[in-house]
GROMACS .gro file of C-alpha atoms in nm:
model
  511
    1MET     CA    1   4.855  17.888  -4.362
    2ASP     CA    2   5.028  17.776  -4.041
    3ILE     CA    3   5.230  18.068  -3.927
    4LEU     CA    4   5.541  17.803  -3.885
    5SER     CA    5   5.536  17.720  -4.240
    6PHE     CA    6   5.776  17.808  -4.513
    7THR     CA    7   5.509  17.926  -4.714
    8PHE     CA    8   5.407  18.180  -4.447
    9TYR     CA    9   5.748  18.316  -4.416
   10GLY     CA   10   5.804  18.359  -4.772
   11MET     CA   11   5.461  18.548  -4.803
   12MET     CA   12   5.630  18.802  -4.494
   13LEU     CA   13   5.949  18.860  -4.707
   14PHE     CA   14   5.787  18.984  -4.931
   15ALA     CA   15   5.467  19.157  -4.757
   16VAL     CA   16   5.805  19.344  -4.621
   17LEU     CA   17   5.945  19.399  -4.911
   18LEU     CA   18   5.706  19.545  -5.109
   19TYR     CA   19   5.510  19.761  -4.788
   20TYR     CA   20   5.855  19.987  -4.775
   21SER     CA   21   5.960  19.948  -5.155
   22THR     CA   22   5.578  20.152  -5.186
   23PRO     CA   23   5.497  20.467  -5.118
   24ILE     CA   24   5.429  20.569  -4.726
   25LYS     CA   25   5.065  20.657  -4.853
   26TYR     CA   26   4.943  20.365  -5.034
   27ARG     CA   27   5.126  20.080  -4.752
   28TRP     CA   28   4.816  20.030  -4.638
   29VAL     CA   29   4.655  19.858  -4.938
   30ILE     CA   30   5.037  19.673  -4.946
   31LEU     CA   31   4.906  19.516  -4.553
   32LEU     CA   32   4.531  19.472  -4.696
   33GLY     CA   33   4.632  19.293  -5.054
   34PHE     CA   34   4.842  19.021  -4.808
   35SER     CA   35   4.500  19.006  -4.551
   36VAL     CA   36   4.302  18.902  -4.829
   37TYR     CA   37   4.551  18.646  -4.967
   38PHE     CA   38   4.623  18.526  -4.660
   39VAL     CA   39   4.247  18.538  -4.567
   40PHE     CA   40   4.173  18.301  -4.883
   41HIS     CA   41   4.441  18.065  -4.852
   42ALA     CA   42   4.369  18.000  -4.501
   43ASN     CA   43   3.942  17.979  -4.521
   44GLY     CA   44   3.906  17.907  -4.914
   45ILE     CA   45   3.643  18.127  -5.134
   46LYS     CA   46   3.348  18.031  -4.931
   47LEU     CA   47   3.431  18.127  -4.588
   48ALA     CA   48   3.639  18.409  -4.701
   49LEU     CA   49   3.307  18.545  -4.893
   50TYR     CA   50   3.161  18.500  -4.552
   51MET     CA   51   3.363  18.682  -4.342
   52ALA     CA   52   3.367  19.005  -4.680
   53PHE     CA   53   2.940  18.960  -4.547
   54VAL     CA   54   3.005  19.011  -4.197
   55ILE     CA   55   3.262  19.290  -4.255
   56VAL     CA   56   3.015  19.458  -4.492
   57CYS     CA   57   2.735  19.439  -4.212
   58THR     CA   58   2.898  19.582  -3.969
   59TYR     CA   59   3.002  19.898  -4.214
   60VAL     CA   60   2.662  19.934  -4.304
   61ILE     CA   61   2.495  19.921  -3.985
   62SER     CA   62   2.850  20.183  -3.856
   63LEU     CA   63   2.760  20.459  -4.123
   64LEU     CA   64   2.348  20.406  -4.009
   65LEU     CA   65   2.467  20.495  -3.655
   66ASP     CA   66   2.663  20.778  -3.754
   67LYS     CA   67   2.414  20.880  -3.950
   68TYR     CA   68   2.101  20.841  -3.713
   69ARG     CA   69   2.251  20.961  -3.385
   70GLU     CA   70   2.028  21.213  -3.297
   71LYS     CA   71   1.754  20.942  -3.292
   72GLN     CA   72   1.778  20.763  -3.004
   73ARG     CA   73   1.528  20.485  -3.073
   74LEU     CA   74   1.593  20.450  -3.416
   75CYS     CA   75   2.013  20.415  -3.348
   76LYS     CA   76   1.952  20.160  -3.045
   77ALA     CA   77   1.752  19.906  -3.259
   78ILE     CA   78   2.017  19.951  -3.563
   79LEU     CA   79   2.327  19.903  -3.298
   80VAL     CA   80   2.127  19.566  -3.172
   81LEU     CA   81   2.081  19.472  -3.504
   82GLY     CA   82   2.442  19.482  -3.541
   83ILE     CA   83   2.550  19.295  -3.270
   84VAL     CA   84   2.262  19.041  -3.366
   85ILE     CA   85   2.414  18.986  -3.706
   86ASN     CA   86   2.763  18.981  -3.534
   87GLY     CA   87   2.684  18.755  -3.263
   88THR     CA   88   2.438  18.512  -3.476
   89SER     CA   89   2.715  18.478  -3.713
   90LEU     CA   90   2.967  18.327  -3.404
   91ILE     CA   91   2.713  18.139  -3.259
   92LEU     CA   92   2.595  17.953  -3.542
   93MET     CA   93   2.954  17.919  -3.679
   94LYS     CA   94   3.130  17.810  -3.350
   95GLU     CA   95   2.917  17.735  -3.064
   96LEU     CA   96   2.578  17.602  -3.244
   97ASN     CA   97   2.641  17.228  -3.117
   98PHE     CA   98   2.644  17.370  -2.724
   99PHE     CA   99   2.269  17.437  -2.744
  100LEU     CA  100   2.195  17.112  -2.974
  101ASN     CA  101   2.365  16.925  -2.695
  102THR     CA  102   2.253  17.165  -2.433
  103THR     CA  103   1.884  17.077  -2.549
  104ARG     CA  104   1.949  16.699  -2.612
  105ILE     CA  105   2.058  16.664  -2.250
  106ALA     CA  106   1.782  16.861  -2.108
  107ALA     CA  107   1.510  16.670  -2.271
  108SER     CA  108   1.654  16.380  -2.139
  109VAL     CA  109   1.619  16.452  -1.793
  110PHE     CA  110   1.235  16.463  -1.853
  111GLY     CA  111   1.326  16.151  -2.066
  112LYS     CA  112   1.230  16.245  -2.368
  113VAL     CA  113   1.489  16.184  -2.662
  114LEU     CA  114   1.497  16.464  -2.902
  115PRO     CA  115   1.738  16.330  -3.236
  116LEU     CA  116   1.960  16.619  -3.234
  117SER     CA  117   2.285  16.520  -3.344
  118PRO     CA  118   2.646  16.730  -3.336
  119VAL     CA  119   2.635  16.952  -3.696
  120SER     CA  120   3.024  16.959  -3.797
  121ILE     CA  121   3.084  17.352  -3.921
  122LEU     CA  122   3.323  17.477  -4.101
  123ALA     CA  123   3.449  17.828  -3.928
  124PRO     CA  124   3.676  18.079  -4.077
  125VAL     CA  125   3.998  18.157  -3.911
  126GLY     CA  126   3.972  18.386  -3.700
  127ILE     CA  127   3.600  18.418  -3.627
  128SER     CA  128   3.622  18.479  -3.244
  129TYR     CA  129   3.899  18.745  -3.278
  130TYR     CA  130   3.756  18.945  -3.573
  131THR     CA  131   3.372  18.947  -3.471
  132LEU     CA  132   3.479  19.058  -3.142
  133SER     CA  133   3.697  19.388  -3.290
  134LEU     CA  134   3.367  19.502  -3.535
  135THR     CA  135   3.167  19.476  -3.203
  136GLY     CA  136   3.348  19.652  -3.069
  137CYS     CA  137   3.357  19.911  -3.351
  138LEU     CA  138   2.976  19.958  -3.330
  139LEU     CA  139   2.930  19.991  -3.015
  140ASP     CA  140   3.251  20.282  -2.974
  141VAL     CA  141   3.053  20.458  -3.311
  142TYR     CA  142   2.717  20.413  -3.086
  143TRP     CA  143   2.915  20.564  -2.785
  144GLY     CA  144   3.106  20.858  -2.995
  145SER     CA  145   3.434  20.701  -2.834
  146ALA     CA  146   3.546  20.633  -3.189
  147LYS     CA  147   3.456  20.817  -3.511
  148VAL     CA  148   3.283  20.578  -3.810
  149GLU     CA  149   3.513  20.440  -4.081
  150LYS     CA  150   3.393  20.573  -4.446
  151ASN     CA  151   3.623  20.312  -4.639
  152VAL     CA  152   3.495  20.013  -4.653
  153LEU     CA  153   3.842  19.859  -4.755
  154LYS     CA  154   3.975  20.015  -4.442
  155LEU     CA  155   3.747  19.838  -4.195
  156ALA     CA  156   3.845  19.499  -4.432
  157LEU     CA  157   4.243  19.546  -4.295
  158PHE     CA  158   4.116  19.660  -3.976
  159ALA     CA  159   3.880  19.303  -3.961
  160GLY     CA  160   4.117  19.096  -4.103
  161TYR     CA  161   4.423  19.226  -4.031
  162PHE     CA  162   4.695  18.898  -4.110
  163PRO     CA  163   4.959  18.900  -3.821
  164ALA     CA  164   4.655  18.975  -3.554
  165LEU     CA  165   4.375  18.730  -3.728
  166VAL     CA  166   4.567  18.428  -3.670
  167SER     CA  167   4.520  18.387  -3.260
  168GLY     CA  168   4.462  18.767  -3.123
  169PRO     CA  169   4.551  19.027  -2.987
  170ILE     CA  170   4.179  19.172  -2.955
  171LEU     CA  171   4.188  19.469  -3.146
  172ARG     CA  172   3.990  19.800  -3.074
  173LYS     CA  173   3.927  20.074  -3.301
  174ARG     CA  174   4.054  20.336  -3.116
  175GLU     CA  175   4.378  20.211  -3.012
  176SER     CA  176   4.514  20.009  -3.311
  177PHE     CA  177   4.291  20.151  -3.659
  178GLU     CA  178   4.509  20.432  -3.731
  179ALA     CA  179   4.871  20.222  -3.601
  180ILE     CA  180   4.809  19.991  -3.912
  181MET     CA  181   4.649  20.243  -4.159
  182GLU     CA  182   4.934  20.493  -4.163
  183GLY     CA  183   5.254  20.395  -4.362
  184HIS     CA  184   5.570  20.351  -4.146
  185ALA     CA  185   5.911  20.433  -4.255
  186PHE     CA  186   6.127  20.161  -4.178
  187ASP     CA  187   6.302  20.104  -3.854
  188TYR     CA  188   6.598  19.894  -3.784
  189SER     CA  189   6.576  19.844  -3.439
  190ASN     CA  190   6.162  19.804  -3.498
  191PHE     CA  191   6.269  19.562  -3.783
  192CYS     CA  192   6.553  19.373  -3.543
  193PHE     CA  193   6.294  19.407  -3.283
  194GLY     CA  194   6.049  19.189  -3.435
  195LEU     CA  195   6.235  18.925  -3.608
  196GLN     CA  196   6.384  18.883  -3.217
  197ARG     CA  197   6.025  18.795  -3.116
  198ILE     CA  198   5.991  18.570  -3.385
  199VAL     CA  199   6.217  18.355  -3.280
  200TRP     CA  200   6.125  18.405  -2.967
  201GLY     CA  201   5.823  18.246  -2.975
  202MET     CA  202   5.939  17.994  -3.249
  203PHE     CA  203   6.098  17.855  -2.886
  204LYS     CA  204   5.811  17.874  -2.674
  205LYS     CA  205   5.589  17.696  -2.925
  206LEU     CA  206   5.904  17.438  -3.090
  207VAL     CA  207   6.097  17.360  -2.818
  208ILE     CA  208   5.878  17.381  -2.442
  209SER     CA  209   5.512  17.405  -2.591
  210GLU     CA  210   5.596  17.094  -2.773
  211ARG     CA  211   5.773  16.871  -2.501
  212LEU     CA  212   5.510  16.952  -2.252
  213ALA     CA  213   5.242  16.831  -2.515
  214VAL     CA  214   5.430  16.465  -2.477
  215ILE     CA  215   5.339  16.444  -2.164
  216VAL     CA  216   5.000  16.612  -2.164
  217ASN     CA  217   4.911  16.409  -2.402
  218THR     CA  218   5.044  16.095  -2.253
  219VAL     CA  219   4.856  16.137  -1.912
  220TYR     CA  220   4.560  16.291  -2.014
  221GLY     CA  221   4.530  15.971  -2.294
  222ASP     CA  222   4.527  15.733  -2.009
  223TYR     CA  223   4.479  15.850  -1.680
  224TYR     CA  224   4.352  15.557  -1.481
  225VAL     CA  225   4.741  15.426  -1.554
  226TYR     CA  226   4.857  15.740  -1.478
  227SER     CA  227   4.665  15.839  -1.170
  228GLY     CA  228   4.764  16.024  -0.854
  229PHE     CA  229   5.074  16.242  -0.870
  230TYR     CA  230   5.089  16.202  -1.276
  231ILE     CA  231   4.772  16.378  -1.314
  232TRP     CA  232   4.915  16.718  -1.098
  233VAL     CA  233   5.223  16.740  -1.321
  234ALA     CA  234   5.055  16.675  -1.629
  235ALA     CA  235   4.788  16.937  -1.520
  236VAL     CA  236   5.112  17.150  -1.441
  237ALA     CA  237   5.323  17.083  -1.741
  238PHE     CA  238   4.930  17.191  -1.956
  239LEU     CA  239   4.942  17.530  -1.790
  240LEU     CA  240   5.283  17.566  -1.922
  241GLN     CA  241   5.230  17.446  -2.222
  242LEU     CA  242   4.922  17.657  -2.286
  243TYR     CA  243   5.117  17.988  -2.153
  244THR     CA  244   5.427  17.840  -2.381
  245ASP     CA  245   5.196  17.834  -2.681
  246PHE     CA  246   4.957  18.059  -2.653
  247SER     CA  247   5.216  18.358  -2.593
  248GLY     CA  248   5.449  18.200  -2.826
  249CYS     CA  249   5.200  18.256  -3.103
  250ILE     CA  250   5.145  18.635  -2.970
  251ASP     CA  251   5.488  18.648  -2.957
  252ILE     CA  252   5.486  18.593  -3.353
  253CYS     CA  253   5.225  18.754  -3.434
  254LEU     CA  254   5.366  19.081  -3.288
  255GLY     CA  255   5.699  19.014  -3.403
  256CYS     CA  256   5.521  18.984  -3.740
  257SER     CA  257   5.327  19.312  -3.727
  258GLN     CA  258   5.643  19.524  -3.612
  259LEU     CA  259   5.830  19.437  -3.928
  260PHE     CA  260   5.605  19.639  -4.070
  261GLY     CA  261   5.629  19.892  -3.821
  262VAL     CA  262   5.294  19.859  -3.635
  263MET     CA  263   5.262  19.758  -3.294
  264LEU     CA  264   4.996  19.556  -3.141
  265PRO     CA  265   4.847  19.577  -2.743
  266GLU     CA  266   5.026  19.311  -2.571
  267ASN     CA  267   4.836  18.993  -2.435
  268PHE     CA  268   5.079  18.867  -2.149
  269ASP     CA  269   5.274  19.067  -1.883
  270LEU     CA  270   5.359  18.805  -1.636
  271PRO     CA  271   5.064  18.618  -1.534
  272PHE     CA  272   5.225  18.404  -1.300
  273LEU     CA  273   5.331  18.589  -1.073
  274SER     CA  274   4.971  18.682  -0.991
  275LYS     CA  275   4.855  18.670  -0.693
  276SER     CA  276   4.466  18.625  -0.721
  277VAL     CA  277   4.339  18.455  -1.004
  278SER     CA  278   4.146  18.859  -1.037
  279GLU     CA  279   4.538  18.965  -1.048
  280PHE     CA  280   4.582  18.685  -1.325
  281TRP     CA  281   4.340  18.763  -1.559
  282ARG     CA  282   4.461  19.103  -1.552
  283HIS     CA  283   4.797  18.969  -1.736
  284TRP     CA  284   4.661  18.712  -1.927
  285HIS     CA  285   4.489  18.758  -2.295
  286ILE     CA  286   4.489  19.078  -2.177
  287THR     CA  287   4.276  19.195  -2.493
  288LEU     CA  288   4.016  18.964  -2.404
  289GLY     CA  289   3.960  19.060  -2.064
  290GLY     CA  290   3.967  19.424  -2.161
  291TRP     CA  291   3.759  19.355  -2.422
  292LEU     CA  292   3.481  19.183  -2.181
  293ARG     CA  293   3.511  19.432  -1.935
  294ASP     CA  294   3.457  19.726  -2.140
  295TYR     CA  295   3.224  19.598  -2.343
  296ILE     CA  296   2.996  19.386  -2.156
  297TYR     CA  297   3.079  19.416  -1.796
  298TYR     CA  298   3.059  19.778  -1.689
  299PRO     CA  299   2.756  19.797  -1.922
  300MET     CA  300   2.569  19.541  -1.769
  301LEU     CA  301   2.636  19.648  -1.452
  302LYS     CA  302   2.486  20.022  -1.540
  303SER     CA  303   2.213  19.876  -1.729
  304ASP     CA  304   1.874  19.950  -1.563
  305PHE     CA  305   1.784  19.588  -1.537
  306ILE     CA  306   2.068  19.518  -1.306
  307GLN     CA  307   2.073  19.819  -1.097
  308ASN     CA  308   1.673  19.668  -1.034
  309ILE     CA  309   1.759  19.380  -0.926
  310GLY     CA  310   2.015  19.543  -0.676
  311GLU     CA  311   1.769  19.779  -0.561
  312HIS     CA  312   1.535  19.474  -0.456
  313SER     CA  313   1.837  19.317  -0.272
  314LYS     CA  314   1.898  19.625  -0.102
  315LYS     CA  315   1.561  19.583   0.051
  316ILE     CA  316   1.596  19.218   0.117
  317LEU     CA  317   1.974  19.189   0.266
  318GLY     CA  318   2.042  19.519   0.358
  319LYS     CA  319   2.214  19.800   0.171
  320LYS     CA  320   2.506  19.677   0.288
  321ARG     CA  321   2.519  19.331   0.124
  322GLY     CA  322   2.196  19.427  -0.141
  323LYS     CA  323   2.456  19.658  -0.351
  324LYS     CA  324   2.675  19.387  -0.390
  325ILE     CA  325   2.423  19.130  -0.513
  326PRO     CA  326   2.433  19.227  -0.859
  327LEU     CA  327   2.854  19.272  -0.877
  328TYR     CA  328   2.836  18.853  -0.803
  329LEU     CA  329   2.571  18.822  -1.060
  330VAL     CA  330   2.748  19.063  -1.341
  331THR     CA  331   3.069  18.897  -1.228
  332MET     CA  332   2.937  18.547  -1.303
  333ILE     CA  333   2.776  18.640  -1.653
  334SER     CA  334   3.075  18.752  -1.790
  335TRP     CA  335   3.266  18.446  -1.673
  336PHE     CA  336   3.001  18.205  -1.797
  337LEU     CA  337   3.063  18.427  -2.160
  338ILE     CA  338   3.467  18.368  -2.132
  339GLY     CA  339   3.438  18.023  -2.154
  340PHE     CA  340   3.139  18.034  -2.373
  341TRP     CA  341   3.360  18.225  -2.622
  342HIS     CA  342   3.651  17.979  -2.531
  343GLY     CA  343   3.438  17.675  -2.710
  344GLY     CA  344   3.035  17.559  -2.717
  345GLU     CA  345   3.127  17.254  -2.424
  346TRP     CA  346   3.075  17.279  -2.072
  347ASN     CA  347   3.425  17.193  -2.011
  348TYR     CA  348   3.535  17.545  -2.143
  349ILE     CA  349   3.277  17.677  -1.945
  350PHE     CA  350   3.370  17.555  -1.635
  351GLY     CA  351   3.706  17.526  -1.671
  352VAL     CA  352   3.803  17.901  -1.796
  353GLY     CA  353   3.461  18.061  -1.691
  354LEU     CA  354   3.196  17.943  -1.441
  355PHE     CA  355   3.505  17.819  -1.221
  356TYR     CA  356   3.713  18.188  -1.204
  357GLY     CA  357   3.425  18.362  -1.087
  358MET     CA  358   3.298  18.115  -0.802
  359VAL     CA  359   3.641  18.164  -0.708
  360ILE     CA  360   3.661  18.580  -0.736
  361VAL     CA  361   3.325  18.595  -0.593
  362SER     CA  362   3.367  18.359  -0.303
  363GLY     CA  363   3.719  18.541  -0.272
  364GLN     CA  364   3.537  18.868  -0.240
  365ILE     CA  365   3.202  18.776  -0.027
  366LEU     CA  366   3.479  18.626   0.233
  367GLU     CA  367   3.723  18.833   0.220
  368PRO     CA  368   3.627  18.982   0.597
  369VAL     CA  369   3.732  18.625   0.705
  370PHE     CA  370   4.007  18.617   0.539
  371LYS     CA  371   4.138  18.916   0.678
  372LYS     CA  372   4.076  18.860   1.040
  373THR     CA  373   4.202  18.517   0.935
  374ILE     CA  374   4.554  18.725   0.874
  375THR     CA  375   4.485  18.916   1.217
  376LEU     CA  376   4.434  18.621   1.447
  377PHE     CA  377   4.805  18.480   1.309
  378GLN     CA  378   4.935  18.750   1.234
  379ILE     CA  379   5.045  18.719   0.900
  380HIS     CA  380   5.306  18.926   0.762
  381THR     CA  381   5.128  19.025   0.437
  382ASP     CA  382   5.453  19.225   0.290
  383CYS     CA  383   5.680  18.987   0.331
  384PHE     CA  384   5.860  18.746   0.055
  385SER     CA  385   5.698  18.393   0.237
  386TRP     CA  386   5.352  18.558   0.194
  387GLN     CA  387   5.415  18.655  -0.100
  388PHE     CA  388   5.542  18.352  -0.203
  389PHE     CA  389   5.273  18.165  -0.104
  390GLN     CA  390   4.978  18.359  -0.288
  391VAL     CA  391   5.130  18.334  -0.591
  392ALA     CA  392   5.210  17.896  -0.574
  393ARG     CA  393   4.810  17.925  -0.455
  394THR     CA  394   4.725  18.145  -0.756
  395PHE     CA  395   4.948  17.885  -0.991
  396PHE     CA  396   4.797  17.555  -0.856
  397ILE     CA  397   4.435  17.703  -0.881
  398LEU     CA  398   4.479  17.768  -1.233
  399ALA     CA  399   4.707  17.408  -1.325
  400PHE     CA  400   4.316  17.284  -1.144
  401ALA     CA  401   4.083  17.453  -1.348
  402ASN     CA  402   4.285  17.480  -1.680
  403SER     CA  403   4.307  17.086  -1.654
  404PHE     CA  404   3.900  17.112  -1.749
  405PHE     CA  405   3.996  17.316  -2.032
  406ARG     CA  406   4.234  17.041  -2.160
  407ALA     CA  407   4.066  16.730  -2.080
  408VAL     CA  408   3.810  16.586  -2.354
  409SER     CA  409   3.454  16.669  -2.145
  410LEU     CA  410   3.353  16.792  -1.818
  411LYS     CA  411   3.276  16.454  -1.688
  412SER     CA  412   3.600  16.325  -1.783
  413ALA     CA  413   3.772  16.573  -1.635
  414PHE     CA  414   3.614  16.564  -1.255
  415GLN     CA  415   3.673  16.083  -1.326
  416MET     CA  416   4.084  16.288  -1.387
  417TRP     CA  417   4.086  16.414  -1.088
  418ARG     CA  418   3.903  16.151  -0.891
  419GLN     CA  419   4.181  15.935  -1.003
  420ALA     CA  420   4.427  16.225  -0.839
  421PHE     CA  421   4.330  16.117  -0.537
  422CYS     CA  422   4.282  15.746  -0.525
  423ASN     CA  423   4.598  15.702  -0.545
  424TRP     CA  424   4.921  15.786  -0.315
  425ASN     CA  425   5.299  15.749  -0.534
  426PRO     CA  426   5.505  16.094  -0.446
  427TRP     CA  427   5.816  15.853  -0.537
  428ILE     CA  428   5.740  15.886  -0.881
  429PHE     CA  429   5.897  16.199  -0.867
  430PHE     CA  430   6.224  15.980  -0.727
  431ASP     CA  431   6.274  15.688  -0.916
  432GLU     CA  432   6.259  15.791  -1.287
  433SER     CA  433   5.901  15.712  -1.313
  434LEU     CA  434   5.852  16.060  -1.542
  435TYR     CA  435   6.063  15.908  -1.775
  436ASN     CA  436   5.790  15.706  -1.905
  437LEU     CA  437   5.581  15.991  -2.003
  438GLY     CA  438   5.695  16.032  -2.333
  439LEU     CA  439   6.039  16.201  -2.304
  440ASP     CA  440   6.387  16.055  -2.190
  441ARG     CA  441   6.662  16.204  -1.964
  442ARG     CA  442   6.778  16.417  -2.257
  443GLU     CA  443   6.426  16.540  -2.325
  444TRP     CA  444   6.407  16.627  -2.025
  445HIS     CA  445   6.655  16.818  -1.943
  446ILE     CA  446   6.633  17.020  -2.300
  447LEU     CA  447   6.277  17.073  -2.120
  448GLU     CA  448   6.424  17.202  -1.773
  449PHE     CA  449   6.692  17.414  -1.913
  450SER     CA  450   6.446  17.568  -2.143
  451LEU     CA  451   6.192  17.636  -1.885
  452LEU     CA  452   6.447  17.820  -1.689
  453ALA     CA  453   6.549  18.006  -1.997
  454LEU     CA  454   6.161  18.157  -1.957
  455ILE     CA  455   6.234  18.193  -1.562
  456VAL     CA  456   6.527  18.459  -1.602
  457CYS     CA  457   6.353  18.643  -1.875
  458GLY     CA  458   6.087  18.677  -1.689
  459LEU     CA  459   6.267  18.735  -1.345
  460ILE     CA  460   6.437  19.038  -1.531
  461ARG     CA  461   6.103  19.165  -1.740
  462HIS     CA  462   6.002  19.210  -1.373
  463VAL     CA  463   6.341  19.313  -1.164
  464THR     CA  464   6.368  19.624  -1.498
  465LYS     CA  465   6.071  19.651  -1.593
  466LYS     CA  466   6.211  19.678  -1.933
  467THR     CA  467   6.145  19.424  -2.218
  468VAL     CA  468   6.421  19.119  -2.247
  469ARG     CA  469   6.475  19.276  -2.562
  470GLN     CA  470   6.504  19.656  -2.423
  471TRP     CA  471   6.713  19.516  -2.173
  472LEU     CA  472   6.944  19.310  -2.370
  473LEU     CA  473   6.985  19.665  -2.593
  474ALA     CA  474   7.184  19.787  -2.298
  475GLN     CA  475   7.431  19.510  -2.317
  476ASN     CA  476   7.721  19.494  -2.523
  477LEU     CA  477   7.715  19.412  -2.919
  478LEU     CA  478   7.933  19.038  -2.835
  479PHE     CA  479   7.635  18.935  -2.547
  480ARG     CA  480   7.359  19.085  -2.746
  481TRP     CA  481   7.446  18.909  -3.080
  482THR     CA  482   7.578  18.578  -2.853
  483ALA     CA  483   7.206  18.563  -2.708
  484PHE     CA  484   7.043  18.596  -3.051
  485LEU     CA  485   7.280  18.341  -3.177
  486LEU     CA  486   7.190  18.086  -2.878
  487LEU     CA  487   6.842  18.148  -2.945
  488VAL     CA  488   6.815  18.129  -3.325
  489LEU     CA  489   7.017  17.771  -3.271
  490SER     CA  490   6.821  17.617  -2.988
  491VAL     CA  491   6.503  17.662  -3.225
  492PHE     CA  492   6.691  17.498  -3.483
  493ILE     CA  493   6.849  17.233  -3.279
  494TYR     CA  494   6.596  17.144  -3.011
  495GLY     CA  495   6.276  17.235  -3.181
  496TYR     CA  496   6.007  17.003  -3.291
  497TYR     CA  497   5.959  17.040  -3.638
  498GLY     CA  498   6.074  16.927  -3.987
  499PRO     CA  499   5.947  16.572  -4.200
  500GLY     CA  500   5.809  16.321  -3.971
  501PHE     CA  501   5.721  16.553  -3.694
  502ASP     CA  502   5.341  16.704  -3.701
  503ALA     CA  503   5.391  16.944  -3.447
  504GLN     CA  504   5.040  17.047  -3.283
  505SER     CA  505   4.849  17.344  -3.419
  506PHE     CA  506   4.866  17.665  -3.189
  507ILE     CA  507   4.575  17.609  -2.908
  508TYR     CA  508   4.408  17.972  -2.965
  509ILE     CA  509   4.339  17.908  -3.341
  510GLN     CA  510   4.021  17.729  -3.316
  511PHE     CA  511   3.872  18.012  -3.122
   0.00000   0.00000   0.00000
C-alpha cells in the first residue's frame, strides 16, 4: 500500500476515527488491527504469515531468555538461536544474491565457472526495520535493559506498527513500546502537528524529490553524454533527492503516528550542517546509527576476541598505537554491516559503508597531522569561514559517496566518475545547458524556490533550536494559517502526482 495513495489516507481517516472512539484501554487493539490489515494488504498472505512466524519465534525465544536467565551458557545459546533466526530470515529474503554473486566472481578469479544465477525473492515490506527491532528486543531482554513482553499480540503490534513499518524509524522496545501500547487521549495540538508534518513530507517528496529525480535519472542514465560537471550536478542532486525523499517519508510516517498521539523517535537532525562524516551520521538515519552503535559496535568492541587483538597489537605496535587497532577494526566492520544492510550489492557496501569507514578511520589516524597543519598555517578554527569550509567539504564527500548508492553497480560508478574528470565544461552553469536535463526553466525555478524554503526551515530550526511547527505556533494566527495554506497549495499545484504520472516509490522502502 503506497503511503501517498488515497487508499492509505482513507484507511488513516477511518483508523483515527475508530481509535478515538474506542475506550483508551483497548486503543492498542485498534492499532494492531490496522497494522495487520496494512501488512496483509502490502505483502499478501504468504509474506504476512512469514512475518508472523518470525514474530512468534522472537516471542518464544524472549520468554526462554527470561526463564533461563540464571543459566548463562543456556541463555547465551538461546540468544544466539534467536539472532540466527532473525538474521537468516533477513539474509535469505534480501541479501542472498550478494553471496551468490560474490561466490561466482571469486570462482572466476581462479578460472572456474559456477552456475550461480541471481534469484528473485519477494521480501516482506519493512523486513529490514522489524528484523532489527525484534533483534534489539532479544538483546535488551538478555541484558536486562527491558522487560520481556508476555503478550504476543502486543509484540506483533510493536514489530508491525504500520506508521513505522514502511521506512522506519527503527524502534526500540525500551523507547517506543509503551508509547504505542498506552491509549492516548485526543490532543488538538498533536493532531494539527501531525497533519502539518504529513503535508511537509509530501512537499519534500512530490515537489522537491521528484524534480531532482528527473535530473538524476537523466545524467545517471547516460553519463557518457552528460560528462564533466554534469556528473557533479547529478551527484549533488541525488544527495538532495535522497534526503528529501527519505526525510519526507519519515515526516509522513511520524506525522501519521502523531495523529494517534504516538511520538516516534526522530531520524534526522539537520545533517547537512555537519562538519565531519562522523557528525553527519549522528544526524542522518539516527535510529540505524544508534542501533548499530548499541547492539553491534560497543558489544563487539568489548568482546574477548577484539580485546585479544588489542593486546597483540600493543605488543607489536606499542601501547599508544596498538590500542587503536581494535577501534579501527570494529569501525570498519560496523560500516561494512551498514552498507550490507542497505543492499546486497558492492556499490551499496562501498558507497554507504566502507567508504565512510575509511574516511573516519583515516581522519583519526591523520588527526595529529591535521592539528599540526592548523597550527602551522595559523588557521582560526572558531570563525565562520573555517566552519563553512568544514560543512562544504563534508557535503561534497557525501555527494561523492552516495553516487555509488545510486549507481547501477560499483563498476558503473567508477566509470561515471572517470567521465566527471575527462571533460572540462564549467560553461554549462551559464549557457542554459542545465535546462536540457529534463526540467525546463519554469521547473528549475520551482525547484530552486522549494529548496530555498527547505533551507529557510533548516535555518529556523538551527537558530531557534525549535522545530518549525513550534516556531510557527508562536506566530500570529494569520501568519500560521497563511504558511500552512501556502504549503498545501504548493503540494497540490506543483506536486508530481495524478493520472499519467507515476511517482517513484520512496527510496528507503526497498530496504
